[in-house]
Amino acid sequence: MIASSFEYFAPTSVDEALSLLSEHGDDAKILAGGHSLIPAMKLRLAEPAVLIDIQRVEGLKGISESDGKLVIGALATHHELESSDLVNRTLPILAQTAGEIGDVQVRNKGTIGGSLSHADPAADWPATILALDADLKIVGSGGERVVKATDFFEELYTTALEADEILTEIHVSIPDGNTTGTYLKLHQVASGFALTGVAAVLSKSGDVCENIAVGITGVSDVPYRASEVESALAGRALTADNIAAAAEKAADGVDILEDIHASEAYRSNLAKVYTRRAIEGAAS
Amino acid sequence: MATMAGPSRLIGAPIKRREDPRLVQGLSHYVDDIKLVNMHHCTFLRSDYAHADIKSIDTEAAENLSGVVKVITGVDIQGKVGSIPCAAEIEGLKVPDHPALAVDRVRFVGEPIAAVVATDPYVARDALDLIEVEYDELPTVVDLDDAIESDSTVIYDEFGDNIAFTMPLDAGDVDAAFAEADHVVSQRFVNQRLIPNSIEPRGVLAEYLPGEGTLTVWSSTQVPHHLKTILSLLLDLPEQLVRVIAPEVGGGFGSKLNVYPEEAVVAYLATELRKPVKWIEKRSEGFTTTIHGRDQVDYVDMAVKNDGTITALRAKLLANMGAYHQLLTPIIPVLTYLMMPGAYKISNIKLELIGVFTNKMATDAYRGAGRPEATHIIERMVDLAAQKLGMDPKEIRFKNFPQPDEFPLEMATGVTYDSGNYQMSFNKALDTVDYANLRTRQAELRSQGRYLGIGVATYAEICGMGPSVGVAGGGWESSTVRIERTGKVTVLTGVSPHGQGQETSFAQIVADEYGISIDDIVVIHGDTGRQPQGIGTFGSRATAVGGAALIIATQQVKEKMAQIAAHMLEANVDDLVFEDGNIFVQGSPDSAVTFADVAATAHVAVNLPPDVEPGLEATHFFEPSNFTYPFGAHISIVEVDPETGEIDLQRYVAVDDCGNIINPLLVDGQVHGGIAQGLGQAMYEGAVYDENGQLLTGSFMDYAIPKATQVPRFETEHTTTPSPVNPLGVKGVGEAGTIASSPCLVNAVVDALSPFGVTDIDMPMTPNRVWQAIQDAQ
Amino acid sequence: MATTQINTTINGEDYTHEVEPRLLLVHYLREVAGLTGTHVGCETSLCGACTAIVDGQAVKTCTMLAVQADGADITTIEGLAQDGELHPIQEGFWERHGLQCGFCTPGMIVAAHQLLERNPSPTEEEIRHGLEGNFCRCTGYQHIVDAVQYAAEKMQG
């Protein structure tokens, strides 16, 4: 319940935060909403010597539209994404995903940037961010770079972020009216994390699927794009049979997690069933 | 004597709780809200291993940390703090020494090893990381079936095996009944280990005043009087100088019906340091070191005739004690043993109950305590028998219920059910859900590939604990009624409510008896320094036993008041009426004395009738003649998604008969909460240890207690069959919901999945388990 | 031990203290500000007993450092009743028997406050969803739902 002692900094600019990060290196942790880090610190699973609270950093908040893209500040809370008119109008799957995270209090405080940087294998955002092919803007002492969502999640709790870098923005292209998406999730009954979460985004021409992207979380160490499913369906009619056949490939080639909440066989089954249902939901 | 009360106004009415204004404003005081001058803070270092020898403990660095006042280990308190007691009396019971801090060996993960006292809780926590313990790991015993194998590791060398006790029963002629049976059904049941998780964790604050020699202990406990007596024995202090206060207590569900090592150690530290010492349990400590519930593996056979008559029951019950006995650990499965017949007349019963030590936290009373296990067994077995016979689950139940005129009914297990009308409550439940139509609808849906399940559980349970012969430490209860000089009434009771609402229901009883406003009554509880002796709140006993003591004490004082009033009115005692704050001769309300006037007269004491002593106060110790046996019928309707194993609980109907009802609002609250906990067991909850005895479900991240979205709206109904064993005719309702609901829900899911050939499913019925059951059956 | 100064407004009163950065907001409220109505029920940000309103948002104060609340306007359970009158949600909990042991109640009421602020006439399902972050072990939630419905009607006038 009680964290180890640490030194606390509350920078007000990205530059200030970055210089603190380079100064303290691996001893430092970035504190955003705190809903991944503080619980770990209370159990002393994380004992950073330095905490850099970026809550007051200018320019990391807010959600806006720019050049056909939705620009989401890393400090945007799940609640802001869930309730934003702009998000609900342009990319409702983001609002839908946000609404599936934790509970009201967690959504009020937890941030999209914090969640993505923490990279919990059962977090909700990765599925949707993958399916939307988002770009993640990262700044570090070496400057600014953009990483594709598909390149961001590397290993369990490990992302493309270097120790001296901060995720600052998430950019998502706003699709045309032909594109629809659904995020479907089976909650782990205790924690509320995803036993399986599937985000399906697709566009169709008549009954034919033009483009499809499926992001899956909770099933493996690392969230992934179900590319076998996508290729099995792209260019095909969105019939129940075709969807079902494609969804059967949802866990192909994936190392599937097993824990006290779900066996490997069950998770594999969930991935397929939830993929099918998510695609059906998006297609309907 | 004045036997005529005014018209009953409050008993039976849904009176709003008098506890609530302070609680809804955050103005009440739980243990952690109490702060004393110079208060110090205690934390416990706990074993990381389930079974290990302690080679060494180095506390030096912790002691040197600024702010740390004291660090103690088991060796430091040997001979100073007695062994944590078990009150159970069972023939041949093996009772291991249970030091408050482990000395040479640890036997479960979380067992306390050392205690730190510091001026600040943050410092106390830091100090734990500075204590070095060297262990020699030992093989662990975690599985019940394995623990009783002859080649198992033995947890107590001195006992030779892991069997804590064996309790046999052979009633009637079981072998003959099985030989003559048309069918025999057999099933192994796992009644999984649960973690109570009251939302307020445990906590203790102790203060010792060396001049007076008094020890005051504030503890989040259900049994302050037991704690007072036991602490005085453990610390060798005069009992009269020990006072235990249970302030606001945030739920217990049996988990605070105990005496814990932390209570003894904190009290000891307060006497030793002569400073107030507080310890508040962290939730992670609660998971590993507050008692757990259930944890049985049961092997059961049932003999039935073709017409559905159950002729015999045979069972081996393995009950997990954990590593030590807590206060009532071995008693809990005895309640399973006693209630094995459930709501049915079964005259031939053969049982073998075996209590087993393992390297886990002790089990003890958790809501229902032994009866959910019995009810699960019998209600599942009855459904299995019905399935085998091709009978409707409804028919087999009616076939085996006793008739209402057969009560009091002596059962084969030795208990005598007080009163009952099982047909009435079951019929009411069946009517409420329109059972016949439900079955039709189920058949229709099945033809569409949808899996609706209808689950039934008809139960009888044992509560109102109880006659002293059946309750370790005494089963009586005491209540005092004192009418103050101003006519205000103080009720002091030995029961120790922690959510049940007796500040309201007990005041209702007294207000009606005296014909006064409920606002003139204050109910005080949970303080051994203010009230007479008592036992506490558990086993759905508070109203059945404490309320019974109260009504008798109330009537004793009333009798005296009537004598004084008769003297003042120059009237006959037998003609007096107590109504609207007045006492008068029936029919002559205009010439009344007020209740307050009589109270004043009793205390001023210059105008008393001859031979009447001053004062208006009575204490009654009520000893019930028997337990009470509430009963009822629950029906649930589920739909299962066979692709994912998810269960949609669509409807839950509970018809409970808890005898007379004092406050229907509170009764409904108890039923709702009880069902939610049984539903938790059926669908979500289960403690999981790995093969090394590590608790894998050690936080709310992995152990699911039901959330608001995970329970449906419950429909509650009642029938009323008064109990003859107490003057209020009440039976008790705290546990009924928990006892009936888990088998009710399992029966529903098994019913839904019967087309797949599924005949049983272990709890919790997680989506994974349900899905797997379907795969396995196909 | 390094400390940081924080300024907060709690239930309309201003507070200034030097605190250790690791001090949790819930401990600040309970031990420093002396407002013990906000409770601690778990360590994992799930039970919601510690819920308070920080700058208009219901948050779990066990998952927030006091230093993060520097400059914040905080409302705790003690701040809901006005001039001796219970807030309609508090009244609803009393009227509908929405509590038993009372330990979860302050957090539950504060969460319900946020819920009704965002959705003044919620359905039963919306109420349950809105209270997902608050555990109650006593009531089975039904009377809590009733209490929030009572409050919603009363607040709608």
Coordinates of C-alpha atoms in Angstrom, one line a residue, chain B residues 354-668:
Chain B
I354 CA -12.3 -35.9 7.8
G355 CA -10.6 -32.6 8.8
V356 CA -7.3 -32.2 7.0
F357 CA -4.2 -30.0 7.6
T358 CA -2.6 -28.3 4.5
N359 CA -0.1 -25.5 4.0
K360 CA -2.8 -22.9 3.5
M361 CA -4.5 -20.2 5.5
A362 CA -7.0 -21.6 8.0
T363 CA -10.6 -21.9 7.0
D364 CA -13.3 -20.9 9.3
A365 CA -16.8 -19.4 9.3
Y366 CA -17.6 -17.6 6.1
R367 CA -21.3 -16.6 5.5
G368 CA -23.2 -19.9 5.6
A369 CA -20.3 -21.7 7.2
G370 CA -20.8 -25.4 6.4
R371 CA -24.4 -25.1 5.2
P372 CA -23.7 -23.9 1.7
E373 CA -21.5 -27.0 1.3
A374 CA -24.3 -29.3 2.6
T375 CA -26.9 -27.6 0.5
H376 CA -24.7 -27.8 -2.6
I377 CA -24.2 -31.5 -2.1
I378 CA -27.8 -32.4 -1.5
E379 CA -29.3 -30.0 -4.1
R380 CA -26.9 -31.2 -6.7
M381 CA -27.5 -34.9 -5.8
V382 CA -31.3 -34.4 -5.9
D383 CA -31.0 -32.9 -9.4
L384 CA -28.7 -35.7 -10.5
A385 CA -31.1 -38.3 -9.2
A386 CA -34.0 -36.6 -11.0
Q387 CA -32.0 -36.6 -14.2
K388 CA -31.3 -40.3 -13.8
L389 CA -34.9 -41.0 -13.1
G390 CA -36.2 -38.8 -15.9
M391 CA -38.2 -36.8 -13.3
D392 CA -38.7 -33.1 -13.2
P393 CA -36.5 -31.6 -10.4
K394 CA -39.7 -30.2 -9.0
E395 CA -41.3 -33.6 -8.5
I396 CA -38.5 -35.3 -6.8
R397 CA -38.4 -32.5 -4.2
F398 CA -42.0 -32.6 -3.4
K399 CA -41.7 -36.4 -3.1
N400 CA -39.1 -36.1 -0.4
F401 CA -40.2 -33.1 1.6
P402 CA -41.5 -33.7 5.1
Q403 CA -45.1 -32.7 5.7
P404 CA -45.7 -29.5 7.7
D405 CA -47.3 -31.5 10.5
E406 CA -44.2 -33.6 11.0
F407 CA -42.3 -30.8 12.8
P408 CA -40.5 -30.7 15.1
L409 CA -38.7 -33.3 13.0
E410 CA -35.8 -35.3 14.2
M411 CA -33.3 -35.9 11.4
A412 CA -30.9 -38.8 11.0
T413 CA -27.9 -36.6 11.7
G414 CA -29.2 -35.9 15.2
V415 CA -30.6 -32.4 14.8
T416 CA -34.3 -31.5 15.2
Y417 CA -35.8 -29.1 12.7
D418 CA -38.0 -26.7 14.6
S419 CA -40.8 -25.8 12.2
G420 CA -41.4 -25.8 8.4
N421 CA -43.7 -25.8 5.5
Y422 CA -41.4 -26.5 2.5
Q423 CA -44.3 -27.1 0.1
M424 CA -45.6 -23.6 0.8
S425 CA -42.3 -21.8 0.0
F426 CA -41.6 -24.0 -3.0
N427 CA -45.0 -23.5 -4.5
K428 CA -44.7 -19.8 -4.1
A429 CA -41.4 -19.8 -6.0
L430 CA -42.8 -22.0 -8.7
D431 CA -45.8 -19.8 -9.1
T432 CA -43.7 -16.7 -9.2
V433 CA -41.7 -17.9 -12.2
D434 CA -44.6 -19.7 -13.8
Y435 CA -42.6 -22.9 -13.8
A436 CA -44.6 -24.9 -16.3
N437 CA -44.5 -22.2 -18.9
L438 CA -40.8 -21.8 -18.3
R439 CA -40.2 -25.5 -19.2
T440 CA -42.2 -25.0 -22.4
R441 CA -40.2 -22.0 -23.3
Q442 CA -36.9 -23.8 -22.6
A443 CA -37.9 -26.6 -25.0
E444 CA -38.8 -24.0 -27.7
L445 CA -35.4 -22.3 -27.3
R446 CA -33.5 -25.5 -27.4
S447 CA -35.0 -26.3 -30.8
Q448 CA -33.5 -23.0 -31.9
G449 CA -30.1 -23.9 -30.5
R450 CA -30.4 -21.7 -27.5
Y451 CA -29.6 -23.0 -24.0
L452 CA -31.9 -21.8 -21.3
G453 CA -31.4 -23.3 -17.9
I454 CA -33.8 -23.4 -15.0
G455 CA -32.2 -24.0 -11.6
V456 CA -34.0 -24.9 -8.4
A457 CA -32.8 -25.1 -4.9
T458 CA -35.0 -25.9 -1.9
Y459 CA -33.1 -25.6 1.3
A460 CA -33.2 -26.0 5.0
E461 CA -30.5 -24.5 7.1
I462 CA -29.5 -24.3 10.7
C463 CA -29.0 -21.0 12.5
G464 CA -30.1 -18.9 15.5
M465 CA -26.8 -20.2 17.1
G466 CA -27.9 -21.6 19.3
P467 CA -28.2 -23.7 22.4
S468 CA -25.0 -23.5 24.3
V469 CA -24.5 -27.3 24.0
G470 CA -24.1 -26.8 20.3
V471 CA -21.9 -23.6 20.2
A472 CA -18.3 -23.5 21.3
G473 CA -18.0 -20.8 24.0
G474 CA -21.7 -20.5 24.7
G475 CA -24.8 -20.0 22.5
W476 CA -26.8 -17.8 24.8
E477 CA -27.1 -14.0 24.4
S478 CA -27.7 -11.2 26.8
S479 CA -29.5 -7.9 26.5
T480 CA -30.1 -5.1 29.0
V481 CA -32.8 -2.6 29.0
R482 CA -32.4 0.5 31.2
I483 CA -34.9 3.3 31.4
E484 CA -33.1 6.4 32.3
R485 CA -34.5 9.0 34.7
T486 CA -35.8 11.1 31.8
G487 CA -37.7 8.2 30.4
K488 CA -35.2 7.7 27.6
V489 CA -34.4 4.0 27.0
T490 CA -30.9 2.5 26.7
V491 CA -30.6 -0.9 25.2
L492 CA -27.3 -2.7 25.7
T493 CA -26.8 -5.9 23.8
G494 CA -24.2 -8.5 23.6
V495 CA -24.7 -9.0 19.9
S496 CA -22.2 -7.0 17.8
P497 CA -23.9 -5.8 14.6
H498 CA -21.6 -4.8 11.7
G499 CA -24.1 -3.9 9.0
Q500 CA -27.2 -5.9 10.1
G501 CA -29.0 -2.9 11.6
Q502 CA -29.9 -3.9 15.1
E503 CA -29.7 -0.3 16.2
T504 CA -33.0 -0.1 14.3
S505 CA -34.6 -3.5 14.6
F506 CA -34.0 -3.8 18.3
A507 CA -35.4 -0.3 18.9
Q508 CA -38.5 -1.4 17.0
I509 CA -39.0 -4.3 19.4
V510 CA -38.7 -2.0 22.5
A511 CA -40.7 0.8 21.1
D512 CA -43.6 -1.4 20.4
E513 CA -43.5 -3.1 23.8
Y514 CA -43.4 0.2 25.6
G515 CA -45.6 2.2 23.3
I516 CA -43.0 4.9 22.9
S517 CA -41.3 6.6 20.1
I518 CA -38.4 4.8 18.5
D519 CA -36.5 8.1 18.8
D520 CA -36.4 7.7 22.6
I521 CA -34.4 4.5 22.3
V522 CA -30.7 4.1 21.8
V523 CA -29.2 0.7 21.2
I524 CA -25.6 0.3 22.3
H525 CA -23.4 -2.6 21.3
G526 CA -19.8 -3.6 20.7
D527 CA -18.3 -2.4 23.9
T528 CA -17.5 -4.8 26.7
G529 CA -17.0 -1.9 29.1
R530 CA -20.6 -0.7 28.8
Q531 CA -22.7 -3.7 28.4
P532 CA -23.1 -7.0 30.2
Q533 CA -21.7 -10.2 28.9
G534 CA -22.4 -11.3 25.4
I535 CA -21.4 -13.6 22.6
G536 CA -21.6 -11.6 19.4
T537 CA -23.1 -11.6 15.9
F538 CA -22.7 -14.7 13.7
G539 CA -24.7 -17.7 12.6
S540 CA -27.8 -15.6 11.9
R541 CA -28.3 -15.4 15.7
A542 CA -28.6 -11.7 16.6
T543 CA -32.4 -11.4 16.6
A544 CA -33.2 -15.0 17.3
V545 CA -31.1 -15.1 20.4
G546 CA -30.1 -11.5 21.3
G547 CA -33.5 -10.2 20.3
A548 CA -35.1 -12.8 22.4
A549 CA -33.0 -11.8 25.4
L550 CA -34.1 -8.2 24.6
I551 CA -37.8 -8.8 24.5
I552 CA -37.7 -10.7 27.8
A553 CA -35.6 -8.0 29.5
T554 CA -37.9 -5.4 28.1
Q555 CA -40.9 -7.1 29.5
Q556 CA -39.2 -7.5 32.9
V557 CA -38.7 -3.8 33.2
K558 CA -42.2 -3.2 31.9
E559 CA -43.6 -5.3 34.6
K560 CA -41.9 -3.1 37.2
M561 CA -43.0 0.0 35.5
A562 CA -46.5 -1.2 35.5
Q563 CA -46.3 -1.7 39.3
I564 CA -45.1 1.8 39.8
A565 CA -47.6 3.3 37.4
A566 CA -50.5 1.3 39.0
H567 CA -49.3 2.8 42.4
M568 CA -49.3 6.3 40.9
L569 CA -52.8 5.8 39.2
E570 CA -54.2 3.8 42.1
A571 CA -55.1 1.2 39.6
N572 CA -54.8 -2.5 39.1
V573 CA -51.6 -3.5 37.3
D574 CA -53.5 -5.9 35.0
D575 CA -55.6 -3.1 33.6
L576 CA -52.8 -0.9 32.4
V577 CA -52.0 -0.1 28.8
F578 CA -48.7 1.4 27.4
E579 CA -49.5 3.6 24.5
D580 CA -48.1 6.8 22.8
G581 CA -45.7 7.5 25.7
N582 CA -48.5 7.1 28.3
I583 CA -49.6 4.5 30.7
F584 CA -53.2 4.4 31.6
V585 CA -56.1 2.1 32.6
Q586 CA -57.6 0.6 29.5
G587 CA -60.5 2.8 28.4
S588 CA -59.3 5.8 30.4
P589 CA -56.6 7.4 28.4
D590 CA -57.4 10.8 29.9
S591 CA -56.1 10.0 33.3
A592 CA -52.7 8.7 32.3
V593 CA -49.2 9.0 33.7
T594 CA -46.5 9.6 31.2
F595 CA -43.8 7.0 30.5
A596 CA -41.3 9.6 31.5
D597 CA -43.2 10.4 34.8
V598 CA -43.0 6.8 35.8
A599 CA -39.3 6.7 34.9
A600 CA -38.7 9.7 37.1
T601 CA -40.7 8.2 39.9
A602 CA -38.7 5.0 39.7
H603 CA -35.5 7.0 40.2
V604 CA -36.6 9.7 42.6
A605 CA -37.8 6.8 44.7
V606 CA -40.0 8.6 47.2
N607 CA -43.4 7.3 45.9
L608 CA -42.7 3.7 45.1
P609 CA -45.1 0.9 46.0
P610 CA -44.0 -1.3 48.9
D611 CA -41.3 -3.8 48.1
V612 CA -40.4 -2.2 44.8
E613 CA -36.8 -1.2 44.5
P614 CA -35.7 2.0 42.8
G615 CA -34.4 2.0 39.2
L616 CA -35.7 0.5 36.0
E617 CA -33.2 -1.9 34.5
A618 CA -33.1 -5.6 33.6
T619 CA -30.6 -7.9 32.0
H620 CA -31.7 -11.2 30.5
F621 CA -29.5 -14.0 29.4
F622 CA -31.5 -16.0 26.9
E623 CA -30.6 -19.6 26.3
P624 CA -32.6 -21.0 23.3
S625 CA -34.0 -24.5 23.5
N626 CA -32.9 -25.3 20.0
F627 CA -31.4 -23.9 16.8
T628 CA -33.7 -22.5 14.3
Y629 CA -34.1 -23.9 10.8
P630 CA -35.0 -21.4 8.1
F631 CA -35.9 -22.7 4.7
G632 CA -37.1 -21.7 1.3
A633 CA -36.9 -22.1 -2.4
H634 CA -34.8 -20.3 -4.9
I635 CA -35.2 -20.4 -8.7
S636 CA -32.8 -19.0 -11.3
I637 CA -33.0 -18.7 -15.0
V638 CA -29.9 -18.5 -17.1
E639 CA -28.9 -18.6 -20.7
V640 CA -25.5 -20.0 -21.7
D641 CA -23.6 -19.0 -24.7
P642 CA -22.1 -22.4 -25.7
E643 CA -19.5 -20.8 -27.9
T644 CA -17.8 -18.8 -25.1
G645 CA -19.2 -20.3 -22.0
E646 CA -20.6 -17.0 -20.8
I647 CA -23.6 -17.1 -18.5
D648 CA -26.5 -14.6 -18.8
L649 CA -28.3 -14.7 -15.5
Q650 CA -31.8 -13.5 -16.5
R651 CA -33.8 -13.9 -13.4
Y652 CA -33.4 -14.8 -9.8
V653 CA -36.4 -15.5 -7.5
A654 CA -35.9 -16.2 -3.8
V655 CA -38.7 -17.3 -1.5
D656 CA -37.3 -17.4 2.0
D657 CA -39.0 -18.3 5.3
C658 CA -37.1 -16.8 8.2
G659 CA -40.0 -16.9 10.6
N660 CA -41.5 -13.7 11.8
I661 CA -40.0 -10.5 10.3
I662 CA -39.1 -7.5 12.4
N663 CA -38.1 -5.2 9.6
P664 CA -38.7 -6.3 6.0
L665 CA -36.3 -3.7 4.6
L666 CA -33.4 -5.2 6.5
V667 CA -34.5 -8.7 5.7
D668 CA -34.5 -8.0 2.0

